[in-house]
XYZ file of C-alpha atoms in Angstrom:
498
model
C -24.322 -24.339 -2.291
C -20.877 -22.344 -2.887
C -17.476 -23.757 -2.723
C -14.505 -21.963 -1.554
C -12.413 -20.474 -4.237
C -8.660 -21.649 -4.283
C -7.669 -18.162 -2.814
C -10.248 -18.454 0.047
C -8.937 -22.109 0.568
C -5.462 -20.664 0.751
C -6.536 -18.793 3.785
C -7.846 -21.564 5.368
C -5.024 -23.817 4.848
C -2.587 -21.110 5.767
C -3.702 -21.489 9.325
C -1.140 -23.262 11.698
C -0.201 -23.679 15.318
C 1.429 -20.187 15.284
C -0.891 -18.610 12.558
C -4.500 -17.684 13.383
C -5.897 -16.500 9.827
C -8.852 -14.244 10.927
C -9.595 -10.461 10.257
C -10.713 -8.445 13.243
C -11.431 -5.079 14.645
C -11.976 -3.229 17.932
C -14.971 -0.982 18.246
C -14.739 1.325 21.424
C -18.159 2.450 22.448
C -19.813 5.257 24.272
C -23.039 3.761 25.716
C -24.183 6.651 27.617
C -26.811 7.416 24.892
C -28.105 3.865 25.051
C -31.515 3.247 26.684
C -30.015 2.238 29.841
C -26.669 3.904 29.657
C -24.881 0.738 28.719
C -24.773 -1.987 26.354
C -25.319 -5.833 27.448
C -24.623 -8.980 25.677
C -28.555 -9.470 25.525
C -28.658 -6.255 23.457
C -26.015 -7.687 21.185
C -27.788 -10.811 20.663
C -31.349 -9.161 20.131
C -29.358 -6.993 17.530
C -28.059 -9.834 15.694
C -31.277 -11.957 15.829
C -33.054 -9.186 13.997
C -30.047 -8.406 11.462
C -28.165 -11.719 10.852
C -29.812 -12.072 7.469
C -27.886 -8.979 6.261
C -24.476 -10.638 7.013
C -24.751 -14.311 5.261
C -21.329 -15.330 6.170
C -22.287 -15.449 9.822
C -24.684 -18.425 9.236
C -22.296 -20.627 7.134
C -20.183 -23.510 8.242
C -17.466 -25.179 6.372
C -18.050 -28.759 4.723
C -14.961 -30.746 3.972
C -14.725 -32.983 1.067
C -13.524 -36.454 1.863
C -9.701 -37.028 2.131
C -9.314 -33.250 1.466
C -9.793 -34.050 -2.490
C -11.394 -30.789 -3.233
C -11.827 -27.188 -1.688
C -14.647 -27.215 1.014
C -18.024 -25.980 0.689
C -20.150 -23.356 2.640
C -23.394 -24.620 3.878
C -26.027 -23.094 6.411
C -25.165 -24.578 9.999
C -28.546 -26.756 10.873
C -27.672 -26.483 14.669
C -26.519 -22.785 14.454
C -26.474 -21.347 18.121
C -26.125 -17.509 18.168
C -25.114 -17.652 21.867
C -22.047 -19.893 20.968
C -20.655 -16.925 19.119
C -21.201 -13.945 21.481
C -19.172 -13.501 24.714
C -18.984 -10.902 27.403
C -16.293 -9.915 29.791
C -15.194 -7.172 32.153
C -11.766 -5.747 32.419
C -10.055 -5.225 35.995
C -9.803 -2.004 37.197
C -8.635 0.590 36.125
C -9.816 -0.634 32.509
C -7.048 1.623 30.524
C -6.003 1.358 26.905
C -3.115 -1.016 27.693
C -5.322 -3.534 29.536
C -7.803 -3.560 26.609
C -4.959 -4.142 24.008
C -3.825 -6.995 26.177
C -7.050 -8.652 26.515
C -7.808 -8.226 22.777
C -4.385 -9.542 21.823
C -5.195 -12.950 23.976
C -8.567 -13.258 22.027
C -6.825 -12.426 18.640
C -4.351 -15.406 19.231
C -7.049 -17.952 19.356
C -8.135 -20.039 16.214
C -11.847 -20.099 15.275
C -13.612 -23.425 15.890
C -14.012 -24.931 12.230
C -16.963 -27.201 13.465
C -19.175 -24.098 13.707
C -19.500 -20.790 11.697
C -16.206 -18.948 11.645
C -16.875 -15.916 13.806
C -16.918 -14.416 17.294
C -17.978 -11.371 19.044
C -16.843 -10.225 22.583
C -18.276 -7.549 24.413
C -15.795 -6.145 26.671
C -16.925 -3.830 29.805
C -15.079 -1.793 32.316
C -13.003 0.618 30.275
C -12.207 3.841 31.595
C -15.001 6.859 31.290
C -17.845 4.495 31.250
C -16.874 3.171 27.652
C -17.111 -0.472 26.336
C -15.533 -2.247 23.454
C -16.475 -4.749 20.997
C -13.916 -7.170 19.490
C -15.137 -9.080 16.555
C -13.388 -11.529 14.359
C -14.238 -13.514 11.195
C -12.078 -16.147 9.421
C -10.334 -14.658 6.293
C -11.607 -17.505 4.176
C -15.034 -15.998 4.724
C -14.576 -12.401 4.216
C -11.823 -9.699 3.156
C -11.465 -6.245 4.642
C -14.127 -4.669 2.501
C -16.760 -7.299 3.018
C -15.697 -7.410 6.694
C -16.496 -3.563 6.940
C -19.794 -4.107 5.164
C -20.575 -7.004 7.661
C -19.894 -4.529 10.574
C -21.997 -1.819 8.823
C -25.138 -4.090 8.870
C -25.209 -3.918 12.607
C -24.667 -0.151 12.890
C -27.185 2.529 12.876
C -26.859 6.338 11.824
C -28.834 7.513 14.914
C -28.937 6.198 18.467
C -32.434 4.734 17.589
C -31.910 1.682 15.644
C -33.537 1.656 12.263
C -36.347 -0.820 11.343
C -34.738 -3.707 9.095
C -37.055 -5.729 6.748
C -37.391 -9.519 7.934
C -35.546 -11.921 5.712
C -37.172 -13.326 2.764
C -38.293 -16.921 2.632
C -35.582 -19.194 1.256
C -34.241 -22.697 1.417
C -31.224 -23.026 3.638
C -27.935 -23.835 1.628
C -27.713 -27.250 2.562
C -24.451 -29.169 2.647
C -23.743 -30.937 -0.532
C -24.132 -34.811 -0.553
C -21.046 -37.116 -0.486
C -21.660 -38.299 -4.092
C -22.010 -34.588 -5.357
C -18.585 -33.654 -3.612
C -16.658 -36.539 -4.752
C -17.998 -35.881 -8.520
C -17.123 -32.508 -8.552
C -13.619 -33.331 -7.021
C -13.033 -35.915 -9.779
C -14.305 -33.387 -12.495
C -12.052 -30.615 -11.246
C -9.100 -32.792 -10.820
C -9.544 -33.940 -14.496
C -9.769 -30.353 -15.666
C -7.106 -28.775 -13.429
C -4.153 -29.083 -15.711
C -5.978 -27.016 -18.268
C -7.151 -24.377 -15.802
C -3.661 -24.249 -14.273
C -2.036 -23.782 -17.531
C -4.386 -20.795 -18.155
C -3.425 -19.301 -14.765
C 0.069 -19.871 -15.426
C -0.043 -17.684 -18.413
C -1.654 -15.025 -16.646
C 0.484 -14.932 -13.569
C 3.564 -14.969 -15.780
C 2.371 -11.692 -17.417
C 2.499 -10.235 -13.806
C 5.838 -11.887 -13.047
C 7.590 -8.547 -12.388
C 5.098 -7.707 -9.726
C 5.025 -10.776 -7.840
C 7.089 -11.272 -4.590
C 10.218 -13.118 -4.805
C 9.614 -14.102 -8.722
C 10.124 -10.266 -9.508
C 13.670 -10.675 -8.227
C 14.517 -13.475 -10.625
C 16.899 -12.632 -13.510
C 15.063 -11.640 -16.483
C 11.468 -11.511 -14.971
C 10.633 -8.254 -16.296
C 11.574 -9.461 -19.922
C 9.602 -12.568 -19.427
C 6.660 -10.504 -17.945
C 6.775 -8.250 -21.039
C 7.020 -10.728 -23.528
C 4.210 -12.923 -22.069
C 1.894 -9.714 -22.252
C 2.918 -9.066 -25.835
C 2.174 -12.732 -26.913
C -1.292 -12.261 -25.048
C -1.976 -9.285 -27.137
C -1.590 -6.669 -24.360
C -0.201 -3.674 -26.194
C -0.616 -1.156 -23.476
C 2.747 0.099 -22.015
C 3.040 -0.575 -18.327
C 5.359 1.431 -15.974
C 8.523 -0.210 -14.967
C 8.366 -1.341 -11.117
C 11.284 -0.655 -8.788
C 13.119 -3.614 -7.280
C 11.153 -5.668 -4.903
C 13.735 -7.650 -3.091
C 12.830 -7.415 0.522
C 15.516 -7.042 3.197
C 15.727 -8.929 6.396
C 14.428 -7.135 9.486
C 13.689 -8.105 13.059
C 10.066 -8.483 12.256
C 10.781 -11.086 9.607
C 11.321 -14.747 10.311
C 9.338 -17.564 11.942
C 6.731 -16.294 14.265
C 5.207 -17.700 17.397
C 1.485 -18.128 18.446
C 1.681 -15.175 20.482
C 0.302 -11.774 19.700
C 0.515 -8.072 20.878
C -1.701 -5.274 19.837
C -1.585 -1.785 20.041
C -3.924 1.067 18.655
C -4.241 4.812 18.259
C -5.585 7.659 16.077
C -4.455 10.599 13.887
C -6.695 13.558 12.663
C -7.942 12.820 9.140
C -8.236 16.653 8.260
C -4.467 16.672 8.861
C -3.840 13.676 6.746
C -5.983 15.366 3.994
C -4.273 18.584 4.255
C -0.907 16.888 3.801
C -2.323 15.119 0.773
C -3.565 18.411 -0.735
C -0.185 20.141 -0.105
C 1.928 17.599 -1.641
C -0.289 16.517 -4.512
C -0.673 13.122 -3.136
C -3.740 10.673 -1.995
C -4.827 9.953 1.458
C -3.470 6.417 1.186
C 0.079 7.751 -0.012
C 0.009 9.839 3.231
C -0.796 6.560 5.130
C 2.077 4.888 3.528
C 4.313 7.868 4.258
C 3.331 7.788 8.018
C 4.038 3.979 8.159
C 7.391 4.334 6.314
C 8.572 7.053 8.826
C 7.414 5.080 11.803
C 9.109 1.971 10.672
C 12.519 3.985 10.017
C 12.402 5.349 13.514
C 11.649 1.803 15.060
C 14.244 0.214 12.824
C 16.915 3.027 13.594
C 16.559 2.947 17.337
C 17.603 -0.789 17.305
C 20.183 -0.198 14.860
C 18.592 -2.552 12.407
C 17.569 -0.029 9.644
C 18.328 -1.647 6.221
C 20.132 0.287 3.538
C 17.467 -0.396 0.958
C 13.551 0.149 1.267
C 11.200 -2.273 2.807
C 8.758 -4.043 0.835
C 5.188 -3.978 1.885
C 2.128 -6.017 0.581
C -0.884 -3.620 0.321
C -4.247 -5.594 -0.277
C -6.470 -3.969 -2.861
C -10.322 -4.862 -3.372
C -11.336 -5.967 -6.986
C -14.683 -6.161 -5.643
C -17.350 -4.664 -7.921
C -19.703 -1.759 -7.000
C -22.324 -4.235 -5.732
C -22.102 -7.669 -7.215
C -24.336 -10.565 -6.330
C -25.615 -11.548 -3.030
C -23.206 -14.432 -2.861
C -20.300 -12.233 -3.352
C -20.538 -11.023 0.392
C -18.793 -14.362 1.255
C -15.243 -15.070 0.249
C -12.311 -12.808 -0.859
C -12.003 -10.528 -4.059
C -8.857 -9.124 -3.416
C -5.276 -8.564 -5.002
C -2.184 -6.887 -3.844
C 0.297 -4.284 -4.932
C 3.954 -4.802 -3.740
C 5.325 -1.623 -3.032
C 8.546 -0.255 -1.713
C 8.601 1.689 1.350
C 11.553 4.237 1.462
C 12.650 3.633 4.645
C 16.274 4.398 3.494
C 15.407 7.871 2.790
C 16.534 10.292 5.755
C 14.912 13.576 4.825
C 11.210 13.669 5.712
C 10.060 15.860 2.704
C 12.094 13.730 0.244
C 10.784 10.489 2.046
C 7.185 11.784 1.436
C 7.655 12.575 -2.126
C 9.409 9.266 -2.797
C 6.401 7.471 -1.366
C 4.077 9.561 -3.607
C 6.151 8.786 -6.636
C 6.446 4.875 -5.710
C 2.555 4.779 -5.053
C 1.813 6.338 -8.393
C 3.909 3.903 -10.236
C 2.374 1.056 -8.390
C -1.118 2.244 -8.911
C -0.740 2.926 -12.551
C 0.662 -0.524 -13.207
C -2.197 -1.980 -11.245
C -4.848 -0.202 -13.351
C -3.126 -1.225 -16.565
C -2.817 -4.777 -15.617
C -5.339 -7.519 -14.423
C -3.100 -7.839 -11.198
C -4.932 -10.777 -10.137
C -1.845 -12.823 -9.270
C -2.742 -14.048 -5.900
C -5.924 -15.907 -7.320
C -3.741 -17.147 -10.190
C -1.116 -18.472 -8.134
C -3.511 -20.248 -5.818
C -5.434 -21.835 -8.886
C -2.437 -23.406 -10.133
C -1.927 -25.736 -7.017
C -4.293 -28.792 -6.810
C -6.710 -28.695 -3.921
C -4.976 -31.726 -1.931
C -1.647 -30.136 -2.369
C -2.672 -26.684 -0.979
C -4.143 -28.233 2.292
C -0.837 -30.304 2.888
C 1.722 -27.822 1.580
C 0.709 -24.448 2.521
C 1.816 -24.377 6.446
C 5.190 -25.902 5.248
C 5.781 -23.344 2.595
C 4.844 -20.452 4.589
C 7.363 -21.722 7.278
C 10.122 -22.160 4.606
C 9.580 -18.517 3.331
C 10.329 -17.362 6.796
C 13.636 -18.979 6.873
C 14.761 -17.617 3.524
C 14.766 -14.170 2.028
C 11.341 -12.742 3.166
C 8.710 -12.300 0.254
C 7.546 -8.927 1.977
C 8.432 -7.256 5.183
C 4.908 -6.582 6.305
C 1.233 -5.921 5.264
C -0.029 -2.406 5.324
C -3.633 -2.037 4.656
C -6.109 1.077 4.708
C -9.888 0.521 4.577
C -11.776 3.573 3.957
C -14.845 4.070 6.306
C -17.627 6.639 6.726
C -17.098 10.339 8.036
C -20.103 10.484 10.495
C -21.021 9.062 13.678
C -22.408 5.484 13.838
C -24.118 3.674 16.426
C -24.359 -0.054 17.901
C -27.601 -0.647 20.107
C -27.872 3.045 21.021
C -24.020 3.394 22.020
C -21.932 5.794 19.759
C -18.932 4.248 18.013
C -15.866 6.345 19.038
C -13.240 4.564 17.002
C -12.710 1.356 15.111
C -9.241 -0.206 15.194
C -8.871 -2.969 12.609
C -6.566 -5.899 13.044
C -4.928 -8.287 10.490
C -3.322 -11.615 10.049
C 0.464 -12.380 10.788
C 2.130 -15.333 9.216
C 5.537 -16.672 8.621
C 5.575 -15.429 4.932
C 4.275 -11.790 5.652
C 6.149 -11.177 8.683
C 5.611 -10.669 12.318
C 3.976 -7.103 12.079
C 0.938 -5.944 10.246
C -0.304 -2.272 10.197
C -4.125 -1.696 9.316
C -6.167 1.495 9.536
C -9.561 2.708 9.178
C -10.768 5.955 8.465
C -13.935 6.851 10.437
C -15.619 10.282 11.649
C -12.719 12.576 11.120
C -10.189 10.069 12.409
C -7.641 7.786 10.925
C -7.713 4.751 13.438
C -4.514 2.324 13.458
C -4.580 -1.114 14.575
C -0.969 -2.823 14.899
C -0.643 -6.523 15.471
C 2.696 -7.903 16.204
C 4.417 -11.279 17.242
C 6.189 -10.742 20.549
C 8.973 -12.825 19.192
C 9.408 -10.295 16.541
C 8.200 -6.924 17.778
C 8.340 -6.622 21.913
C 7.232 -2.978 22.045
C 4.272 -2.476 19.752
C 3.300 0.441 21.768
C 6.417 2.178 20.780
C 5.781 1.781 17.226
C 2.308 3.272 17.541
C 3.970 6.307 19.227
C 6.187 6.599 16.339
C 3.453 6.550 14.025
C 1.870 9.650 15.940
C 5.219 11.155 15.995
C 5.565 10.793 12.216
C 2.081 12.757 11.697
C 3.689 15.473 13.927
C 6.679 15.581 11.753
C 4.691 15.627 8.787
C 2.645 18.628 9.802
C 5.874 20.607 10.276
C 6.109 20.398 6.395
C 2.687 21.665 5.866
C 1.791 25.201 5.758
C -0.729 26.133 8.543
C -4.468 26.358 7.395
C -5.778 29.899 6.896
C -9.103 30.304 8.557
C -11.826 31.259 6.101
C -13.060 35.012 6.844
C -16.020 35.321 8.808
C -18.934 36.863 6.752
C -21.071 37.698 9.997
C -18.940 38.589 13.116
C -22.259 38.925 15.267
C -23.477 35.469 14.229
C -20.195 33.899 15.021
C -20.053 35.049 18.560
C -23.858 34.725 19.187
C -24.659 32.287 22.198
C-alpha cells in the first residue's frame, strides 16, 4: 500500500479542464522485420500480458480518501482489463508526418480516466513507407521522465526476436486501504503537518534564490544565504543570475487544445559541438532551444530584451532504489536563464555554457529539492482545492517560468517492439497555465536527438515552424564547428573490399 507523495498529488490536482497532466511519447516503428511484416494490437496486447509485471505502475489505480482529507493511495485494480488501455487506429491517406502529429495531438488533449490505471497506448497504422507509430501516455502522478523511459524499456528488445522474460513472482496484490485506515492516517498526518511544514519551510527558504518568483523578491539571496549558514551549510554556492521571466506570446492562460510537432538532429553533430566548445551535450540542447526560440520570437516582433527563463527537470532518482520507487516522482528542477537576448550565435552558445555550469554547480552543492518541499508545506485538502486556481492565477501575472525544456538520455543502439524496429522516439510533456503554452522535450536514441514539441494553439499556432527553427539552429551551430578530420585508413585494400 503506497500513498502519493505531496509532489505526486500536486501533479494529480494540477489537472483541470484545460490541463491534462500526463507524460507521453511517440515511437515511430518499422515493422518490416516483424514476423508478419506488421505489428497489430493483438501483438501489443500479448507483449503486455507477458511483461506487465516489469512496469508496476501500469496495474495500479487511485483510491481516494473520503472528503479529500489526505492524499490518495495506489492499489492494484481488482478488475484490471488490459484491453481497455490498448487501442488501434489507422491514419487516412497519405499518412504523412503532419497527419500523425495531428492525431497524436488529439490523443494528448484527453485526460485519463481516474477510475482505472492511469495510462493508455494507441497503435497508429497507415504511416508512409509502411511504418507504424505507438503513442503511449501515463499520468505524471505515477511516473516522471526517467521512470517513464524505464517503463518503455521493459517492452523493448535488443533484437527483432523478443527476449524471454521471467514470469512474475507470487505476491499478494496491493489491496486498497480500508476506510478506517485511511481516515486514521489522515488524522495523524493532519496533527503532525505543522511540524513537517516547518521543516520543509526551512529547507525551502535555503533555496529561496533558486525558486521561481521567490528568487525575484528583494533580499531573497541574503535570506537564502543566511538560512544556509544557520543550518550549518558552510559550502559556498555560486550566485545565480536573475530569474525574472519576461512576458512572451506563449505565456498566459492556456486552452484545452494541443498541437504537436517532432523532428531529429544528428547526435554526432551535437557531440562534436560539445567537444569543440568544452560544454556538455545537454548544454548544446539548451543552446539549440535558445536559438530556435529567439528566431521564433523575433519573427513575431516579440523578442524580450532579457533572457527567457526555463525550468529544466532533473532526476534525483538513485541508481536502482527500491522496487516501489518505480511508481511516483523523484525529480527536482533547475531554473535556468536562456540568453535569447544575445544576437551573436557563438556568444550565445558560450553564454549558455556559462549559465548551465553555474546552475549545475549550484544544484550539486545544494539539496535542491524545493519542488517537494513546497508541496509538502500545503495540507492535502488545500492542495486538491487550490492547485488549479493558483496555476490559473500565475498565468495572469508575471510568469514563474517561460517554458519547460527537458532532455532524457536514451540508448545508442537499435531497439525493437514486437519485432518492429524503433526508428525514433519523440517525447511529449505537460502544458499548464503556470509553465506556459509550450514545452520542448528531447530523447537521445541510436545516433539521433529526437525532439517533441507540445504547444497550446492559442499561444503557438505554428509549432512546426518552431521545429524548423530548431533544425536551422543546428545548421547554424555546425557552421561554428571545424569540419571533422577523417581518420587515416590503415588498410586501403580492406577499405575498398566488397
